[in-house]
Short mmCIF file of C-alpha atoms in Angstrom, two decimals:
data_model
loop_
_atom_site.label_atom_id
_atom_site.label_comp_id
_atom_site.label_asym_id
_atom_site.label_seq_id
_atom_site.Cartn_x
_atom_site.Cartn_y
_atom_site.Cartn_z
CA MET A 1 -15.61 -30.06 -40.90
CA LYS A 2 -15.13 -31.22 -44.50
CA PHE A 3 -16.86 -28.04 -45.65
CA VAL A 4 -14.47 -25.91 -43.55
CA LYS A 5 -11.43 -27.72 -45.00
CA LYS A 6 -12.72 -27.23 -48.49
CA VAL A 7 -13.32 -23.53 -47.93
CA PHE A 8 -9.85 -23.17 -46.42
CA LEU A 9 -8.29 -24.92 -49.45
CA ILE A 10 -10.12 -22.64 -51.86
CA PHE A 11 -9.19 -19.55 -49.82
CA SER A 12 -5.51 -20.61 -49.84
CA ILE A 13 -5.58 -21.05 -53.59
CA ILE A 14 -7.11 -17.64 -54.07
CA ILE A 15 -4.28 -16.11 -52.02
CA ILE A 16 -1.61 -17.99 -53.98
CA PHE A 17 -3.02 -16.83 -57.28
CA SER A 18 -4.28 -13.40 -56.33
CA SER A 19 -2.10 -11.96 -59.08
CA ASN A 20 -3.28 -14.49 -61.62
CA ILE A 21 -7.05 -14.97 -61.71
CA GLY A 22 -6.75 -17.59 -64.44
CA TYR A 23 -5.08 -20.09 -62.11
CA ALA A 24 -7.48 -19.49 -59.25
CA SER A 25 -10.53 -19.95 -61.43
CA VAL A 26 -9.17 -23.26 -62.67
CA TRP A 27 -8.85 -24.50 -59.12
CA LEU A 28 -12.27 -23.20 -58.08
CA LYS A 29 -14.09 -24.84 -60.97
CA ASN A 30 -12.78 -28.33 -60.29
CA LYS A 31 -13.88 -30.47 -57.39
CA ASN A 32 -11.68 -33.41 -58.30
CA GLN A 33 -8.14 -32.75 -57.02
CA LYS A 34 -6.48 -34.73 -59.81
CA VAL A 35 -8.32 -32.67 -62.39
CA MET A 36 -7.21 -29.50 -60.61
CA PHE A 37 -3.55 -30.52 -60.75
CA ASN A 38 -3.83 -31.38 -64.43
CA GLU A 39 -5.63 -28.14 -65.25
CA VAL A 40 -3.04 -25.99 -63.51
CA LEU A 41 -0.29 -27.97 -65.21
CA SER A 42 -1.92 -27.56 -68.60
CA THR A 43 -2.36 -23.82 -68.07
CA SER A 44 1.23 -23.42 -66.92
CA LYS A 45 2.55 -25.28 -69.96
CA LYS A 46 0.52 -22.96 -72.20
CA TYR A 47 2.07 -19.96 -70.51
CA GLN A 48 5.51 -21.46 -71.08
CA ALA A 49 4.75 -22.04 -74.76
CA LEU A 50 3.74 -18.38 -75.03
CA GLY A 51 6.99 -17.27 -73.41
CA LYS A 52 5.28 -16.16 -70.19
CA PHE A 53 7.82 -17.98 -68.07
CA HIS A 54 7.18 -16.11 -64.81
CA SER A 55 3.51 -17.07 -64.88
CA ALA A 56 4.40 -20.65 -65.79
CA ILE A 57 6.82 -20.92 -62.87
CA LYS A 58 4.20 -19.57 -60.49
CA GLY A 59 1.84 -22.35 -61.52
CA TYR A 60 4.53 -25.01 -61.30
CA ASN A 61 5.48 -23.86 -57.81
CA SER A 62 1.89 -24.14 -56.64
CA ILE A 63 1.84 -27.79 -57.72
CA LEU A 64 5.23 -28.54 -56.18
CA LYS A 65 4.01 -27.12 -52.84
CA SER A 66 0.76 -29.05 -52.98
CA GLU A 67 -0.14 -32.65 -52.24
CA ALA A 68 0.04 -33.63 -55.89
CA PRO A 69 1.19 -37.21 -56.63
CA SER A 70 4.94 -37.74 -56.94
CA HIS A 71 4.86 -38.50 -60.65
CA ILE A 72 3.11 -35.17 -61.33
CA LYS A 73 5.63 -33.28 -59.22
CA ASN A 74 8.52 -35.00 -61.00
CA GLU A 75 7.11 -33.96 -64.35
CA VAL A 76 6.45 -30.43 -63.15
CA LEU A 77 10.02 -30.05 -61.90
CA VAL A 78 11.32 -30.72 -65.42
CA TYR A 79 9.06 -28.02 -66.85
CA LYS A 80 10.00 -25.56 -64.12
CA LYS A 81 13.73 -26.06 -64.70
CA LEU A 82 13.21 -25.39 -68.40
CA ALA A 83 11.12 -22.29 -67.66
CA GLU A 84 13.82 -20.94 -65.35
CA VAL A 85 16.17 -20.62 -68.33
CA LYS A 86 13.36 -19.58 -70.70
CA LYS A 87 13.43 -22.78 -72.73
CA PRO A 88 10.45 -24.52 -74.38
CA ILE A 89 9.09 -27.99 -73.58
CA SER A 90 9.67 -30.78 -76.09
CA ILE A 91 6.38 -32.07 -77.48
CA LYS A 92 7.83 -35.59 -77.28
CA TYR A 93 8.53 -35.51 -73.55
CA ARG A 94 6.31 -37.56 -71.26
CA TYR A 95 6.86 -38.57 -67.65
CA CYS A 96 5.50 -42.00 -66.80
CA PRO A 97 4.56 -43.03 -63.23
CA ASN A 98 6.59 -46.25 -63.62
CA PHE A 99 9.77 -44.14 -63.70
CA ILE A 100 9.43 -44.02 -59.92
CA GLN A 101 10.14 -47.74 -59.61
CA LEU A 102 13.19 -47.36 -61.85
CA VAL A 103 14.48 -44.52 -59.67
CA SER A 104 14.03 -46.58 -56.51
CA LYS A 105 15.91 -49.51 -58.03
CA SER A 106 18.67 -47.24 -59.36
CA LYS A 107 19.24 -45.64 -55.96
CA GLU A 108 19.39 -49.03 -54.29
CA GLU A 109 21.97 -50.33 -56.77
CA TYR A 110 23.94 -47.09 -56.50
CA LYS A 111 24.17 -47.51 -52.74
CA LEU A 112 24.99 -51.23 -52.86
CA LYS A 113 27.88 -50.65 -55.27
CA GLY A 114 29.34 -48.00 -53.00
CA TYR A 115 29.35 -45.14 -55.50
CA SER A 116 30.03 -41.71 -54.08
CA ILE A 117 30.58 -38.14 -55.19
CA GLU A 118 33.48 -35.87 -54.30
CA LEU A 119 33.19 -32.40 -55.76
CA SER A 120 36.33 -30.40 -56.47
CA HIS A 121 34.64 -27.03 -57.17
CA TYR A 122 37.59 -26.33 -59.46
CA TYR A 123 38.76 -26.82 -63.03
CA SER A 124 41.73 -25.59 -65.03
CA PRO A 125 42.78 -26.58 -68.57
CA TYR A 126 46.33 -26.64 -67.25
CA LYS A 127 45.72 -28.87 -64.25
CA CYS A 128 44.42 -32.39 -63.67
CA TYR A 129 41.57 -33.48 -65.91
CA PHE A 130 38.72 -34.18 -63.50
CA ASP A 131 40.13 -36.97 -61.26
CA CYS A 132 41.89 -38.96 -64.00
CA GLU A 133 45.18 -39.11 -62.09
CA ASN A 134 43.50 -41.51 -59.64
CA ASN A 135 42.48 -44.03 -62.28
CA ASN A 136 44.17 -47.41 -62.22
CA TYR A 137 43.61 -49.01 -65.62
CA GLU A 138 46.26 -51.69 -65.26
CA ASN A 139 44.01 -53.76 -62.99
CA CYS A 140 41.29 -54.25 -65.64
CA ASP A 141 41.10 -57.71 -67.24
CA ASP A 142 40.17 -56.21 -70.60
CA PHE A 143 43.16 -53.84 -70.58
CA LYS A 144 46.73 -54.27 -71.84
CA PHE A 145 49.61 -52.21 -73.23
CA ASP A 146 51.02 -52.71 -76.72
CA SER A 147 54.75 -52.83 -77.41
CA ASN A 148 54.87 -49.00 -77.44
CA ASN A 149 53.12 -48.73 -74.08
CA ILE A 150 49.82 -47.59 -75.60
CA PRO A 151 46.73 -48.96 -73.83
CA MET A 152 44.34 -51.32 -75.62
CA ARG A 153 40.93 -52.70 -74.66
CA LYS A 154 39.37 -56.08 -75.36
CA TYR A 155 36.18 -56.33 -77.41
CA SER A 156 34.72 -59.64 -78.59
CA GLY A 157 37.86 -61.46 -77.54
CA LYS A 158 40.33 -59.19 -79.37
CA PHE A 159 42.31 -56.14 -78.30
CA TYR A 160 41.79 -52.81 -80.06
CA TYR A 161 42.74 -49.20 -79.58
CA ASN A 162 39.90 -47.27 -78.00
CA PRO A 163 40.58 -43.54 -78.52
CA VAL A 164 38.85 -42.52 -75.28
CA SER A 165 40.78 -45.13 -73.29
CA VAL A 166 44.05 -43.82 -74.72
CA GLU A 167 43.02 -40.26 -73.93
CA LEU A 168 41.96 -41.01 -70.37
CA TYR A 169 45.20 -42.87 -69.76
CA ALA A 170 47.14 -39.95 -71.23
CA LEU A 171 45.29 -37.48 -69.01
CA SER A 172 45.94 -39.64 -65.96
CA MET A 173 49.65 -39.58 -66.80
CA TYR A 174 49.49 -35.80 -67.19
CA GLY A 175 47.82 -35.47 -63.79
CA LYS A 176 50.49 -37.56 -62.16
CA TYR A 177 53.23 -35.61 -63.96
CA ILE A 178 52.11 -32.20 -62.71
CA ASN A 179 51.84 -33.71 -59.24
CA GLY A 180 55.54 -34.57 -59.30
CA ASN A 181 55.68 -38.05 -60.87
CA ASP A 182 57.92 -39.09 -63.74
CA THR A 183 55.13 -39.70 -66.26
CA LYS A 184 55.67 -36.91 -68.80
CA LYS A 185 57.04 -39.35 -71.37
CA ASN A 186 54.04 -41.65 -70.97
CA PHE A 187 51.69 -38.72 -71.51
CA LEU A 188 53.43 -37.40 -74.62
CA ASN A 189 53.74 -40.93 -76.00
CA CYS A 190 49.94 -41.19 -75.99
CA ALA A 191 49.52 -37.69 -77.43
CA ASP A 192 51.83 -38.56 -80.32
CA PHE A 193 49.96 -41.82 -80.86
CA LEU A 194 46.70 -39.90 -81.24
CA ILE A 195 48.27 -37.63 -83.87
CA ASN A 196 49.26 -40.65 -85.95
CA TYR A 197 45.98 -42.45 -85.28
CA MET A 198 43.79 -39.65 -86.70
CA ASP A 199 42.65 -40.03 -90.28
CA LYS A 200 43.05 -37.27 -92.86
CA ARG A 201 39.78 -35.63 -91.76
CA GLY A 202 40.88 -35.54 -88.13
CA ALA A 203 38.58 -38.37 -87.06
CA LEU A 204 39.60 -40.76 -84.29
CA LYS A 205 37.88 -43.95 -85.38
CA TYR A 206 36.88 -47.03 -83.44
CA ASN A 207 38.03 -49.96 -85.56
CA PHE A 208 35.75 -52.50 -83.95
CA ALA A 209 32.02 -53.14 -84.00
CA TYR A 210 29.97 -51.94 -81.06
CA ASN A 211 26.32 -51.92 -80.12
CA HIS A 212 24.61 -48.95 -78.56
CA TYR A 213 20.89 -49.46 -79.23
CA GLU A 214 21.95 -50.42 -82.74
CA ASP A 215 25.03 -51.92 -84.39
CA LEU A 216 27.87 -49.49 -85.02
CA LYS A 217 30.19 -50.80 -87.70
CA PRO A 218 34.01 -50.59 -87.45
CA GLY A 219 35.07 -47.06 -88.27
CA TRP A 220 32.43 -45.35 -86.15
CA THR A 221 33.36 -42.09 -84.47
CA SER A 222 32.44 -40.29 -81.26
CA SER A 223 32.38 -36.68 -80.14
CA MET A 224 33.79 -37.76 -76.77
CA ALA A 225 36.92 -39.10 -78.45
CA GLN A 226 37.34 -35.85 -80.38
CA GLY A 227 36.70 -33.66 -77.34
CA GLN A 228 39.01 -35.45 -74.96
CA ALA A 229 41.74 -35.47 -77.61
CA LEU A 230 41.53 -31.67 -77.57
CA SER A 231 42.11 -31.81 -73.81
CA VAL A 232 45.18 -33.97 -74.43
CA PHE A 233 46.62 -31.82 -77.22
CA GLU A 234 46.06 -28.61 -75.24
CA ARG A 235 48.03 -29.96 -72.29
CA ALA A 236 50.73 -31.45 -74.55
CA PHE A 237 51.26 -28.06 -76.17
CA LYS A 238 51.38 -26.36 -72.77
CA ILE A 239 54.29 -28.45 -71.50
CA THR A 240 56.25 -28.70 -74.78
CA GLY A 241 55.41 -25.64 -76.90
CA ASP A 242 55.49 -27.97 -79.91
CA LYS A 243 53.26 -26.65 -82.69
CA LYS A 244 52.47 -30.15 -83.92
CA TYR A 245 49.94 -30.40 -81.10
CA ILE A 246 48.23 -27.20 -82.27
CA GLU A 247 48.03 -28.59 -85.79
CA ALA A 248 46.61 -31.86 -84.50
CA GLY A 249 44.09 -30.10 -82.28
CA ASN A 250 42.80 -27.92 -85.09
CA LYS A 251 42.46 -30.93 -87.36
CA ASP A 252 40.53 -32.67 -84.58
CA LEU A 253 38.34 -29.59 -84.06
CA LYS A 254 37.40 -29.38 -87.73
CA TYR A 255 36.07 -32.91 -87.61
CA LEU A 256 34.31 -32.36 -84.30
CA ILE A 257 32.19 -29.55 -85.77
CA THR A 258 31.40 -31.52 -88.93
CA PRO A 259 27.64 -32.23 -89.06
CA VAL A 260 26.39 -35.80 -88.75
CA SER A 261 24.82 -35.36 -92.19
CA GLU A 262 28.35 -34.97 -93.59
CA GLY A 263 29.82 -37.93 -91.73
CA GLY A 264 30.73 -36.06 -88.55
CA VAL A 265 29.54 -36.12 -84.94
CA MET A 266 27.85 -32.73 -84.55
CA ASP A 267 24.10 -33.21 -84.45
CA THR A 268 21.17 -30.93 -83.66
CA LEU A 269 18.34 -31.19 -81.14
CA GLU A 270 15.79 -31.56 -83.94
CA THR A 271 15.04 -35.20 -83.08
CA LEU A 272 14.02 -34.06 -79.61
CA ASP A 273 11.93 -31.19 -80.94
CA THR A 274 11.74 -29.68 -84.43
CA ASN A 275 11.73 -26.22 -82.84
CA LEU A 276 15.27 -26.93 -81.61
CA ARG A 277 16.72 -27.72 -85.03
CA ASN A 278 19.13 -24.80 -84.76
CA LYS A 279 20.61 -26.02 -81.46
CA ILE A 280 23.75 -28.15 -81.70
CA PHE A 281 24.62 -31.38 -79.90
CA PHE A 282 27.78 -33.48 -80.03
CA GLN A 283 26.91 -37.17 -80.15
CA GLU A 284 28.97 -39.70 -78.23
CA TYR A 285 27.19 -42.36 -80.31
CA VAL A 286 25.93 -41.46 -83.77
CA ASN A 287 22.78 -43.56 -84.05
CA THR A 288 20.06 -43.57 -86.68
CA THR A 289 17.84 -42.06 -83.98
CA SER A 290 19.67 -39.48 -81.88
CA SER A 291 20.25 -40.69 -78.32
CA TYR A 292 21.85 -37.57 -76.75
CA THR A 293 24.24 -39.16 -74.24
CA LEU A 294 24.90 -36.63 -71.49
CA ASN A 295 28.33 -37.50 -70.09
CA GLY A 296 29.98 -37.73 -73.51
CA TYR A 297 28.44 -34.42 -74.51
CA ILE A 298 29.78 -32.56 -71.49
CA PHE A 299 33.24 -34.10 -71.86
CA THR A 300 33.16 -32.82 -75.45
CA LEU A 301 32.25 -29.33 -74.26
CA MET A 302 35.18 -29.40 -71.85
CA GLY A 303 37.47 -30.27 -74.75
CA LEU A 304 36.23 -27.16 -76.56
CA TYR A 305 36.75 -25.15 -73.38
CA ASP A 306 40.33 -26.42 -73.12
CA TRP A 307 41.09 -25.66 -76.76
CA TRP A 308 39.77 -22.14 -76.38
CA HIS A 309 42.66 -21.59 -73.97
CA VAL A 310 45.26 -22.23 -76.67
CA LYS A 311 45.28 -18.53 -77.51
CA GLU A 312 48.69 -18.14 -79.11
CA ASP A 313 48.77 -15.83 -82.14
CA GLN A 314 48.94 -18.73 -84.58
CA ASN A 315 45.81 -20.26 -83.05
CA LYS A 316 43.53 -17.29 -82.40
CA TYR A 317 41.11 -18.26 -85.17
CA TYR A 318 40.60 -21.82 -83.93
CA SER A 319 40.61 -20.71 -80.32
CA ASN A 320 37.68 -18.43 -81.15
CA ILE A 321 35.93 -21.25 -83.03
CA ALA A 322 36.26 -23.50 -79.97
CA TYR A 323 34.85 -20.75 -77.74
CA GLU A 324 31.94 -20.16 -80.12
CA TYR A 325 30.92 -23.82 -80.14
CA PHE A 326 31.44 -24.17 -76.41
CA ASN A 327 28.92 -21.38 -75.84
CA LYS A 328 26.50 -22.86 -78.36
CA GLY A 329 26.86 -26.16 -76.57
CA ILE A 330 26.13 -24.59 -73.18
CA ASP A 331 22.97 -23.04 -74.58
CA SER A 332 21.88 -26.46 -75.89
CA LEU A 333 22.64 -28.00 -72.51
CA LYS A 334 20.13 -25.68 -70.89
CA CYS A 335 17.51 -26.80 -73.42
CA ILE A 336 17.84 -30.46 -72.49
CA LEU A 337 19.39 -30.88 -69.04
CA PRO A 338 16.10 -31.23 -67.11
CA TYR A 339 15.01 -34.17 -69.30
CA TYR A 340 17.78 -36.30 -67.82
CA ASP A 341 16.09 -35.97 -64.43
CA ILE A 342 13.65 -38.85 -63.94
CA GLY A 343 12.53 -37.83 -60.47
CA GLY A 344 15.25 -38.67 -57.96
CA PHE A 345 17.94 -39.99 -60.30
CA THR A 346 19.32 -39.31 -63.77
CA THR A 347 19.14 -41.15 -67.05
CA TYR A 348 22.17 -41.92 -69.22
CA ASP A 349 20.66 -40.42 -72.36
CA LEU A 350 17.38 -39.27 -73.91
CA TYR A 351 16.66 -42.29 -76.07
CA TYR A 352 13.54 -42.88 -73.99
CA ILE A 353 12.16 -39.65 -75.49
CA THR A 354 13.43 -39.86 -79.06
CA ASN A 355 12.61 -43.54 -79.66
CA LYS A 356 8.96 -44.44 -79.09
CA SER A 357 9.74 -48.17 -78.96
CA LYS A 358 11.89 -47.65 -75.85
CA PRO A 359 9.81 -45.60 -73.40
CA LYS A 360 11.83 -46.72 -70.35
CA PRO A 361 14.83 -44.50 -69.46
CA ASN A 362 18.33 -45.96 -69.41
CA SER A 363 19.29 -45.40 -65.77
CA ALA A 364 22.61 -43.60 -65.39
CA GLY A 365 23.88 -45.90 -62.62
CA TYR A 366 27.49 -44.99 -61.92
CA TYR A 367 27.18 -42.14 -64.41
CA HIS A 368 24.89 -40.28 -62.03
CA SER A 369 28.07 -39.43 -60.09
CA VAL A 370 29.75 -38.39 -63.33
CA HIS A 371 26.84 -36.11 -64.19
CA VAL A 372 27.04 -34.35 -60.83
CA LYS A 373 30.81 -33.88 -61.10
CA GLN A 374 30.46 -32.56 -64.63
CA LEU A 375 27.83 -30.03 -63.59
CA ASP A 376 30.15 -28.94 -60.79
CA THR A 377 32.79 -28.26 -63.43
CA ILE A 378 30.39 -26.55 -65.83
CA TYR A 379 29.27 -24.25 -63.03
CA TYR A 380 32.86 -23.43 -62.13
CA VAL A 381 33.82 -22.41 -65.67
CA THR A 382 30.57 -20.61 -66.58
CA LYS A 383 29.61 -19.18 -63.17
CA ASP A 384 26.01 -19.81 -64.22
CA LYS A 385 23.95 -20.47 -61.09
CA TYR A 386 21.55 -22.65 -63.05
CA PHE A 387 24.17 -25.38 -63.26
CA LYS A 388 24.93 -25.05 -59.56
CA ASP A 389 21.26 -25.54 -58.76
CA MET A 390 21.04 -28.61 -61.00
CA ARG A 391 24.26 -29.96 -59.50
CA ASP A 392 22.93 -29.56 -55.98
CA LEU A 393 19.59 -31.09 -56.87
CA TRP A 394 21.11 -34.19 -58.47
CA ASN A 395 23.67 -34.51 -55.70
CA SER A 396 20.87 -34.45 -53.11
CA TYR A 397 19.28 -37.48 -54.75
CA VAL A 398 22.11 -39.72 -53.53
CA THR A 399 23.43 -37.87 -50.48
CA LEU A 400 20.28 -37.03 -48.53
CA ASN A 401 18.24 -39.61 -46.69
CA PRO A 402 14.87 -40.24 -48.37
#
């Protein structure tokens, strides 16, 4: 009986790889199943490195349909998703079996905290910004308004202006305004504050110390702050026609596309893989070792998308610049998006790949929902099915019963 099963297995493999003798021979030469999985995986990765993506995908699919261990399938899925958009594999990437325990714990915590995902399948630079209009910041203990009704956040016992907090509050006021509430003044008050808060380079600085893997000294900057400010200025210009918002947005944009090496927030993917040195990335946190935070990056891209829609004659040049960098950013997103998938959940960033001393991923937690919503938006504005597939995959991790 064992002999019959073995013959049947070999016969099945021959059928699967009838168009690719290399794969079949690998399977036939190995009696140990684990070795067979590893050999097919190795061969598929070589095909991918050579740009033979169709052959690579065929091999990956054979493993995904097999009885390979979960950790191998999780790793293979990352490679397959990269091959689908004809992207290479980072030489630094490794999937560790202990990620499975982290995923299980992350899902349990996600469920216990009652997180959920509601997809809008819609986005407009003139409408509500994601679901900001539903945010209720006033109930946070670390939140207060200054004398000019500008929100502040508490850090280390003191209140400071956090550019992103101001922007999110502004966008929530905008959402309420276009839904019929009397909050236009609140929105424009925050937009004007941001204009005055920017430095001469257009940077929106955080004037307090913060730690994200390493200490960030007061004066640190973030692409997320720059990107969401563009979303604020675009909407402020729409409802007022005041050119001061165009001037502010362009000043903001110039800083946003300033390289990290020149004191800006625009990085490259070189830390992930030297072959990706020409691919851009906007860092939410500018660390000594690039961390590649996903949610902040996508919010930045949406800021560029919004600014592209300020197409008045006096802004055509900067509108085109925003569109150019949005498209570059989308291309970079395809190069890295699968790495955030740790086999049933997402990770907050890619520091687990770029920093050898921290091999354990930083579980996304609540941000898993944010990632799914963001991909829903990216799919809507790009119409690229790849993002729809990734959205559906990540959504299934927390909506389908295991």
